[in-house]
Short mmCIF file of C-alpha atoms in Angstrom, two decimals:
data_model
loop_
_atom_site.label_atom_id
_atom_site.label_comp_id
_atom_site.label_asym_id
_atom_site.label_seq_id
_atom_site.Cartn_x
_atom_site.Cartn_y
_atom_site.Cartn_z
CA UNK A 1 -12.40 52.69 -41.77
CA UNK A 2 -13.27 54.37 -38.49
CA UNK A 3 -11.64 57.42 -36.93
CA UNK A 4 -8.20 56.86 -35.49
CA UNK A 5 -9.78 57.74 -32.17
CA UNK A 6 -12.24 54.85 -32.56
CA UNK A 7 -11.68 51.17 -31.95
CA UNK A 8 -9.77 49.93 -34.97
CA UNK A 9 -7.97 51.27 -38.04
CA UNK A 10 -7.71 49.75 -41.48
CA UNK A 11 -5.46 51.78 -43.75
CA UNK A 12 -3.75 51.56 -47.10
CA UNK A 13 -0.30 50.02 -47.15
CA UNK A 14 2.76 52.21 -47.67
CA UNK A 15 4.31 52.05 -51.13
CA UNK A 16 6.97 49.35 -51.33
CA UNK A 17 5.69 47.24 -48.43
CA UNK A 18 3.14 44.43 -48.57
CA UNK A 19 2.77 43.59 -44.86
CA UNK A 20 -0.68 43.95 -43.30
CA UNK A 21 -1.35 46.76 -40.87
CA UNK A 22 -1.26 45.94 -37.16
CA UNK A 23 -4.09 47.79 -35.46
CA UNK A 24 -3.63 49.47 -32.10
CA UNK A 25 -6.12 48.65 -29.34
CA UNK A 26 -7.64 52.07 -28.65
CA UNK A 27 -9.18 50.79 -25.40
CA UNK A 28 -5.63 50.78 -24.01
CA UNK A 29 -4.94 54.42 -24.92
CA UNK A 30 -6.24 57.03 -22.47
CA UNK A 31 -5.45 60.35 -24.14
CA UNK A 32 -8.94 61.87 -24.20
CA UNK A 33 -10.40 63.59 -27.24
CA UNK A 34 -8.39 66.81 -27.37
CA UNK A 35 -5.99 65.52 -30.01
CA UNK A 36 -8.82 64.39 -32.24
CA UNK A 37 -10.47 67.78 -32.00
CA UNK A 38 -7.23 69.59 -32.79
CA UNK A 39 -5.83 67.30 -35.47
CA UNK A 40 -8.57 65.81 -37.62
CA UNK A 41 -8.43 65.13 -40.46
CA UNK A 42 -5.18 63.15 -40.47
CA UNK A 43 -3.53 61.07 -43.21
CA UNK A 44 -4.49 57.41 -42.97
CA UNK A 45 -1.79 55.70 -45.05
CA UNK A 46 0.14 53.14 -43.04
CA UNK A 47 3.61 54.57 -42.40
CA UNK A 48 6.54 52.26 -43.08
CA UNK A 49 9.29 51.91 -40.47
CA UNK A 50 12.86 51.71 -41.77
CA UNK A 51 15.39 50.79 -39.11
CA UNK A 52 19.03 51.86 -39.35
CA UNK A 53 20.24 50.71 -35.91
CA UNK A 54 22.76 48.34 -37.48
CA UNK A 55 24.35 51.11 -39.55
CA UNK A 56 23.60 54.61 -38.28
CA UNK A 57 22.95 53.39 -34.75
CA UNK A 58 26.34 51.71 -34.57
CA UNK A 59 27.90 55.12 -35.18
CA UNK A 60 27.15 55.84 -31.52
CA UNK A 61 30.51 56.59 -29.92
CA UNK A 62 32.10 53.46 -28.48
CA UNK A 63 29.54 50.99 -29.87
CA UNK A 64 30.77 48.00 -31.85
CA UNK A 65 28.34 45.23 -32.76
CA UNK A 66 29.57 41.84 -33.93
CA UNK A 67 28.00 40.20 -36.99
CA UNK A 68 26.28 37.70 -34.71
CA UNK A 69 24.88 40.46 -32.51
CA UNK A 70 23.62 42.30 -35.57
CA UNK A 71 21.85 39.13 -36.68
CA UNK A 72 20.16 38.81 -33.29
CA UNK A 73 19.07 42.46 -33.37
CA UNK A 74 17.76 41.97 -36.91
CA UNK A 75 15.70 39.01 -35.72
CA UNK A 76 14.28 41.10 -32.87
CA UNK A 77 13.48 43.95 -35.27
CA UNK A 78 11.71 41.51 -37.55
CA UNK A 79 9.72 40.00 -34.68
CA UNK A 80 8.62 43.51 -33.68
CA UNK A 81 7.21 44.17 -37.13
CA UNK A 82 9.84 46.56 -38.51
CA UNK A 83 9.27 46.80 -42.26
CA UNK A 84 12.82 47.38 -43.47
CA UNK A 85 16.18 46.69 -41.86
CA UNK A 86 19.28 48.48 -43.08
CA UNK A 87 21.76 45.67 -42.54
CA UNK A 88 24.92 47.72 -43.03
CA UNK A 89 27.43 49.42 -45.28
CA UNK A 90 29.50 46.62 -46.86
CA UNK A 91 32.43 48.86 -47.85
CA UNK A 92 33.04 49.76 -44.20
CA UNK A 93 34.57 46.46 -43.10
CA UNK A 94 34.59 42.71 -43.58
CA UNK A 95 32.53 42.45 -40.38
CA UNK A 96 29.77 44.55 -41.92
CA UNK A 97 29.87 42.34 -44.99
CA UNK A 98 29.59 39.23 -42.83
CA UNK A 99 26.68 40.71 -40.87
CA UNK A 100 24.80 41.42 -44.10
CA UNK A 101 25.43 37.87 -45.30
CA UNK A 102 24.07 36.40 -42.05
CA UNK A 103 20.98 38.61 -42.12
CA UNK A 104 20.25 37.83 -45.77
CA UNK A 105 20.51 34.11 -44.98
CA UNK A 106 18.14 34.36 -42.00
CA UNK A 107 14.94 34.40 -44.04
CA UNK A 108 13.38 37.33 -42.24
CA UNK A 109 10.05 38.83 -43.27
CA UNK A 110 11.43 42.37 -43.19
CA UNK A 111 12.99 43.76 -46.35
CA UNK A 112 16.78 43.85 -46.05
CA UNK A 113 18.45 47.02 -47.31
CA UNK A 114 22.05 48.07 -47.78
CA UNK A 115 23.78 51.43 -47.68
CA UNK A 116 26.11 52.99 -50.20
CA UNK A 117 27.66 56.28 -51.16
CA UNK A 118 27.24 57.54 -54.71
CA UNK A 119 30.40 55.63 -55.58
CA UNK A 120 30.49 52.76 -58.07
CA UNK A 121 32.69 50.54 -55.89
CA UNK A 122 30.18 50.85 -53.05
CA UNK A 123 27.35 49.78 -55.32
CA UNK A 124 29.40 46.88 -56.69
CA UNK A 125 29.81 45.60 -53.13
CA UNK A 126 26.02 45.61 -52.72
CA UNK A 127 25.53 43.69 -55.95
CA UNK A 128 28.16 41.12 -55.01
CA UNK A 129 26.32 40.41 -51.76
CA UNK A 130 23.02 39.93 -53.54
CA UNK A 131 21.29 42.91 -51.95
CA UNK A 132 18.30 43.97 -54.00
CA UNK A 133 17.56 47.28 -52.24
CA UNK A 134 19.77 50.04 -50.90
CA UNK A 135 20.03 53.64 -49.88
CA UNK A 136 22.51 55.57 -52.01
CA UNK A 137 23.71 58.72 -50.28
CA UNK A 138 25.20 61.95 -51.53
CA UNK A 139 25.61 65.37 -49.88
CA UNK A 140 23.32 68.04 -51.28
CA UNK A 141 24.16 71.09 -49.16
CA UNK A 142 26.75 73.61 -50.31
CA UNK A 143 28.50 73.33 -46.95
CA UNK A 144 29.03 69.60 -47.34
CA UNK A 145 30.05 69.93 -50.99
CA UNK A 146 32.60 72.60 -50.09
CA UNK A 147 34.02 70.40 -47.31
CA UNK A 148 34.50 67.64 -49.88
CA UNK A 149 35.79 70.00 -52.56
CA UNK A 150 33.14 68.86 -55.04
CA UNK A 151 31.01 71.08 -57.27
CA UNK A 152 27.27 70.80 -57.65
CA UNK A 153 27.63 69.63 -61.25
CA UNK A 154 30.09 66.90 -60.34
CA UNK A 155 27.87 65.64 -57.52
CA UNK A 156 24.80 65.50 -59.75
CA UNK A 157 26.75 63.39 -62.24
CA UNK A 158 27.91 61.08 -59.44
CA UNK A 159 24.33 60.67 -58.29
CA UNK A 160 23.12 59.84 -61.78
CA UNK A 161 25.93 57.38 -62.42
CA UNK A 162 25.68 55.50 -59.11
CA UNK A 163 21.89 55.25 -59.15
CA UNK A 164 21.77 54.14 -62.79
CA UNK A 165 24.45 51.48 -62.19
CA UNK A 166 22.57 50.12 -59.16
CA UNK A 167 19.24 50.01 -60.97
CA UNK A 168 20.85 48.27 -63.98
CA UNK A 169 21.96 45.55 -61.58
CA UNK A 170 18.54 45.00 -60.05
CA UNK A 171 18.87 47.15 -56.94
CA UNK A 172 15.88 49.20 -55.77
CA UNK A 173 17.31 52.58 -54.80
CA UNK A 174 16.23 55.17 -52.26
CA UNK A 175 18.29 58.30 -52.88
CA UNK A 176 19.50 59.80 -49.58
CA UNK A 177 20.26 63.52 -49.80
CA UNK A 178 22.71 64.18 -46.98
CA UNK A 179 22.17 67.49 -45.16
CA UNK A 180 19.18 68.34 -47.30
CA UNK A 181 17.69 70.47 -44.50
CA UNK A 182 20.63 72.91 -44.87
CA UNK A 183 20.77 72.82 -48.67
CA UNK A 184 19.74 75.39 -51.23
CA UNK A 185 16.17 74.38 -51.98
CA UNK A 186 16.47 74.61 -55.74
CA UNK A 187 19.59 72.44 -55.79
CA UNK A 188 18.00 69.96 -53.37
CA UNK A 189 15.08 69.63 -55.78
CA UNK A 190 17.48 69.20 -58.68
CA UNK A 191 19.48 66.48 -56.93
CA UNK A 192 16.36 64.47 -56.08
CA UNK A 193 15.03 64.85 -59.61
CA UNK A 194 18.34 63.68 -61.04
CA UNK A 195 18.25 60.59 -58.83
CA UNK A 196 14.69 59.74 -59.84
CA UNK A 197 15.44 60.31 -63.52
CA UNK A 198 18.36 57.88 -63.16
CA UNK A 199 16.04 55.25 -61.74
CA UNK A 200 15.73 55.84 -57.97
CA UNK A 201 12.35 54.49 -56.88
CA UNK A 202 12.29 56.38 -53.57
CA UNK A 203 13.98 59.36 -51.91
CA UNK A 204 15.02 60.24 -48.36
CA UNK A 205 14.85 63.77 -46.97
CA UNK A 206 17.68 63.96 -44.45
CA UNK A 207 18.11 66.19 -41.40
CA UNK A 208 21.74 65.20 -40.89
CA UNK A 209 22.46 67.59 -38.03
CA UNK A 210 19.03 67.60 -36.46
CA UNK A 211 18.44 71.30 -37.14
CA UNK A 212 14.93 71.17 -38.61
CA UNK A 213 11.96 72.31 -36.61
CA UNK A 214 8.82 70.23 -37.11
CA UNK A 215 7.50 73.02 -39.32
CA UNK A 216 10.67 73.00 -41.43
CA UNK A 217 10.53 69.21 -41.76
CA UNK A 218 6.97 69.46 -43.04
CA UNK A 219 7.90 72.27 -45.41
CA UNK A 220 10.83 70.46 -47.02
CA UNK A 221 9.04 67.12 -47.28
CA UNK A 222 6.08 68.92 -48.84
CA UNK A 223 8.36 70.56 -51.40
CA UNK A 224 9.92 67.22 -52.36
CA UNK A 225 6.55 65.43 -52.54
CA UNK A 226 5.13 68.18 -54.74
CA UNK A 227 8.16 68.16 -57.05
CA UNK A 228 8.40 64.38 -57.47
CA UNK A 229 4.71 63.49 -57.43
CA UNK A 230 2.69 60.79 -55.66
CA UNK A 231 4.42 57.78 -57.24
CA UNK A 232 7.77 58.37 -55.51
CA UNK A 233 7.69 57.41 -51.82
CA UNK A 234 9.43 59.94 -49.59
CA UNK A 235 11.26 59.00 -46.37
CA UNK A 236 12.18 61.21 -43.44
CA UNK A 237 15.54 60.63 -41.71
CA UNK A 238 16.14 62.90 -38.73
CA UNK A 239 18.55 63.38 -35.84
CA UNK A 240 17.88 64.58 -32.31
CA UNK A 241 20.44 67.32 -31.64
CA UNK A 242 17.73 69.75 -30.48
CA UNK A 243 15.45 67.11 -28.99
CA UNK A 244 12.92 67.43 -31.80
CA UNK A 245 13.48 64.21 -33.74
CA UNK A 246 10.14 62.58 -32.90
CA UNK A 247 8.17 65.78 -33.48
CA UNK A 248 9.93 66.41 -36.78
CA UNK A 249 9.25 62.85 -37.95
CA UNK A 250 5.55 63.17 -37.16
CA UNK A 251 5.39 66.49 -39.03
CA UNK A 252 7.15 64.93 -42.01
CA UNK A 253 4.51 62.20 -42.12
CA UNK A 254 1.73 64.76 -41.97
CA UNK A 255 3.34 66.51 -44.94
CA UNK A 256 3.43 63.36 -47.05
CA UNK A 257 6.37 61.18 -45.97
CA UNK A 258 5.30 57.54 -46.12
CA UNK A 259 8.44 56.15 -44.44
CA UNK A 260 10.28 57.13 -41.28
CA UNK A 261 13.89 56.09 -40.73
CA UNK A 262 15.28 55.78 -37.23
CA UNK A 263 16.99 53.59 -34.67
CA UNK A 264 16.11 51.59 -31.59
CA UNK A 265 16.55 53.68 -28.43
CA UNK A 266 17.46 56.68 -30.58
CA UNK A 267 21.06 55.49 -30.98
CA UNK A 268 23.40 57.39 -33.28
CA UNK A 269 26.06 60.05 -33.52
CA UNK A 270 25.90 63.18 -31.33
CA UNK A 271 22.31 63.47 -30.03
CA UNK A 272 21.30 60.28 -31.82
CA UNK A 273 18.66 59.49 -34.43
CA UNK A 274 14.90 59.58 -34.19
CA UNK A 275 13.75 56.77 -31.89
CA UNK A 276 11.68 54.62 -34.21
CA UNK A 277 9.60 53.15 -31.37
CA UNK A 278 8.79 56.61 -29.98
CA UNK A 279 7.78 57.82 -33.43
CA UNK A 280 5.55 54.81 -34.03
CA UNK A 281 3.72 55.11 -30.71
CA UNK A 282 3.23 58.86 -31.19
CA UNK A 283 1.85 58.32 -34.68
CA UNK A 284 -0.54 55.61 -33.61
CA UNK A 285 -1.67 56.72 -30.16
CA UNK A 286 -1.69 60.50 -30.59
CA UNK A 287 -2.25 61.05 -34.31
CA UNK A 288 -4.19 57.96 -35.33
CA UNK A 289 -1.71 57.17 -38.11
CA UNK A 290 -1.05 53.42 -38.28
CA UNK A 291 2.23 51.51 -38.54
CA UNK A 292 2.93 47.80 -38.50
CA UNK A 293 4.96 47.88 -35.26
CA UNK A 294 4.09 45.18 -32.72
CA UNK A 295 4.15 47.45 -29.71
CA UNK A 296 3.98 44.62 -27.19
CA UNK A 297 7.47 43.54 -28.32
CA UNK A 298 9.27 46.87 -28.29
CA UNK A 299 10.59 46.75 -24.73
CA UNK A 300 12.16 43.37 -25.39
CA UNK A 301 13.71 44.80 -28.56
CA UNK A 302 14.99 47.84 -26.68
CA UNK A 303 16.54 45.68 -23.96
CA UNK A 304 18.30 43.47 -26.51
CA UNK A 305 19.88 46.49 -28.21
CA UNK A 306 20.91 47.97 -24.85
CA UNK A 307 22.56 44.68 -23.89
CA UNK A 308 24.59 44.32 -27.07
CA UNK A 309 25.48 48.00 -27.45
CA UNK A 310 26.26 48.58 -23.77
CA UNK A 311 24.19 51.77 -23.82
CA UNK A 312 21.73 51.88 -20.90
CA UNK A 313 18.69 54.15 -21.13
CA UNK A 314 17.50 56.80 -18.73
CA UNK A 315 14.76 55.14 -16.63
CA UNK A 316 12.31 57.90 -17.63
CA UNK A 317 12.83 57.27 -21.37
CA UNK A 318 9.57 57.41 -23.29
CA UNK A 319 7.98 54.04 -24.19
CA UNK A 320 10.90 51.83 -23.10
CA UNK A 321 12.17 53.39 -19.85
CA UNK A 322 12.12 51.28 -16.66
CA UNK A 323 10.14 53.81 -14.61
CA UNK A 324 7.20 54.46 -16.92
CA UNK A 325 4.85 52.18 -15.02
CA UNK A 326 6.63 52.25 -11.65
CA UNK A 327 5.20 54.41 -8.86
CA UNK A 328 6.85 55.65 -5.66
CA UNK A 329 4.73 58.71 -4.83
CA UNK A 330 2.07 58.05 -2.23
CA UNK A 331 -0.34 60.49 -3.86
CA UNK A 332 -0.11 58.54 -7.12
CA UNK A 333 -0.26 55.17 -5.38
CA UNK A 334 -3.68 56.16 -4.01
CA UNK A 335 -4.89 55.94 -7.64
CA UNK A 336 -2.87 52.86 -8.59
CA UNK A 337 -6.03 50.74 -8.86
CA UNK A 338 -7.16 52.92 -11.80
CA UNK A 339 -4.34 52.95 -14.42
CA UNK A 340 -6.11 55.39 -16.72
CA UNK A 341 -6.05 58.02 -13.96
CA UNK A 342 -2.26 58.07 -13.76
CA UNK A 343 -0.99 56.73 -17.10
CA UNK A 344 -1.61 57.83 -20.72
CA UNK A 345 -1.72 54.29 -22.07
CA UNK A 346 -1.84 50.75 -20.74
CA UNK A 347 1.35 48.99 -19.75
CA UNK A 348 -0.01 45.98 -21.68
CA UNK A 349 0.16 47.98 -24.91
CA UNK A 350 3.97 47.96 -24.79
CA UNK A 351 4.49 44.70 -22.91
CA UNK A 352 5.44 46.29 -19.58
CA UNK A 353 4.57 45.51 -15.95
CA UNK A 354 3.13 47.95 -13.42
CA UNK A 355 4.63 48.06 -9.93
CA UNK A 356 4.87 49.99 -6.69
CA UNK A 357 8.25 50.74 -5.10
CA UNK A 358 8.82 52.15 -1.64
CA UNK A 359 11.00 55.03 -0.50
CA UNK A 360 11.03 58.60 0.78
CA UNK A 361 7.95 59.61 -1.20
CA UNK A 362 5.70 56.67 -0.26
CA UNK A 363 2.30 56.92 1.43
CA UNK A 364 -0.01 54.60 3.33
CA UNK A 365 -1.61 53.36 0.11
CA UNK A 366 1.87 52.43 -1.17
CA UNK A 367 2.41 50.37 1.99
CA UNK A 368 -0.94 48.59 1.68
CA UNK A 369 -0.33 47.70 -1.97
CA UNK A 370 3.16 46.36 -1.31
CA UNK A 371 2.01 44.32 1.69
CA UNK A 372 -0.70 42.70 -0.43
CA UNK A 373 1.72 42.10 -3.30
CA UNK A 374 4.15 40.27 -1.01
CA UNK A 375 1.44 38.40 0.92
CA UNK A 376 2.27 40.14 4.19
CA UNK A 377 -0.12 41.28 6.90
CA UNK A 378 0.12 44.03 9.51
CA UNK A 379 -2.59 45.61 11.67
CA UNK A 380 -3.83 48.98 10.42
CA UNK A 381 -2.68 50.74 13.56
CA UNK A 382 0.91 49.77 12.80
CA UNK A 383 0.91 51.05 9.21
CA UNK A 384 1.91 54.63 10.12
CA UNK A 385 4.95 53.33 12.00
CA UNK A 386 5.90 51.15 9.03
CA UNK A 387 5.48 54.09 6.67
CA UNK A 388 7.74 56.23 8.82
CA UNK A 389 10.36 53.47 8.88
CA UNK A 390 10.19 53.19 5.07
CA UNK A 391 10.59 56.95 4.65
CA UNK A 392 13.59 57.07 6.99
CA UNK A 393 15.26 54.15 5.22
CA UNK A 394 14.63 55.60 1.77
CA UNK A 395 16.00 58.97 2.81
CA UNK A 396 19.07 57.43 4.43
CA UNK A 397 19.84 55.10 1.51
CA UNK A 398 18.88 57.72 -1.12
CA UNK A 399 17.05 55.14 -3.20
CA UNK A 400 13.99 52.94 -3.18
CA UNK A 401 13.96 49.86 -0.98
CA UNK A 402 14.25 46.31 -2.16
CA UNK A 403 11.48 43.87 -1.29
CA UNK A 404 13.87 42.16 1.10
CA UNK A 405 14.57 45.40 2.95
CA UNK A 406 10.85 46.08 3.21
CA UNK A 407 10.20 42.60 4.61
CA UNK A 408 12.76 43.23 7.32
CA UNK A 409 11.14 46.54 8.22
CA UNK A 410 7.75 44.81 8.44
CA UNK A 411 9.26 42.27 10.78
CA UNK A 412 10.74 44.95 13.02
CA UNK A 413 7.51 46.92 13.24
CA UNK A 414 5.47 43.76 13.87
CA UNK A 415 7.92 42.73 16.59
CA UNK A 416 7.23 45.90 18.57
CA UNK A 417 3.53 45.10 18.96
#
């Protein structure tokens, strides 16, 4: 193994996943050595990626995915190297049941997981479908228990019963403690211990309302890891209500979480879930912690989810936004020939294209690059006039120009010679 800031990484595989690690090409990451100086040593275990777009992501307001769309998203997730796909919650609807059936029949490499409450009928639905792995959730904060009118003792018994029933029927269980970041720590520990004693093979620490700081995420994950020991894999499942989901996920990994749960594009209720692609790139490029994500396929995956969900992204969205490798500023265009001077990582790393667009903020270098790109020629003495025409048009239209509009401007300026 070499340092994560070296050329390649070979790391142990996360518990519960047998796929080989995909190494990141460090020559395409231009972050300098500050992170290495500040962060070493880092954990080197390969972090598993558990996607819940098809269940938690669909809880985005107004989003409804058909079974066939869910199958296509599952295929795209699998192609991108996602380790586990949460196919749905079969008790929700017949459509969710059908989606799970289609995904199970698809022969994907990713492990297919279900979702259940700590309710026997939910678990029975999993067993009937032939699912062999599932999250089983139960609230563990006093606030949630009070809202449901259930005592701590009753909930612990429900956890034990549901987990034991699932395990007896061949289901690998990850116990999911809802709202654990707002729970009484001693009861949270007790709930997780009860689940593991009943047969849960893994546990999920859950920031249901996105309230945990990165430091708090690390603290709670560390507490659970210490209590349950090294043989029980711990997941982190976080939301983005305060904009800290990616940071909290990274901190959870540093504290011992070997799985991160999240969604494509950060979909989900309220502020959404942790964006699994963002988390993976941050882990690999900034922290040197490997995953198995095929980064060159993530923009295609993101676009497919946007299309089916009808939820467009902000163009400046990290990793998958349209503008990440697009330049309008003339000052930046002057350095366009040297990507490492103006970008933190190569567009090739995430399967994106670099381009120059023209508008109010363009400069002479922007004009030269675009002329060459389109195979157009104009004498140097006419470039300032063309630049001024581009700036006026961009200001008037309040947007960047299309290539067709630029061609017409070139023609007009050339015609005045």
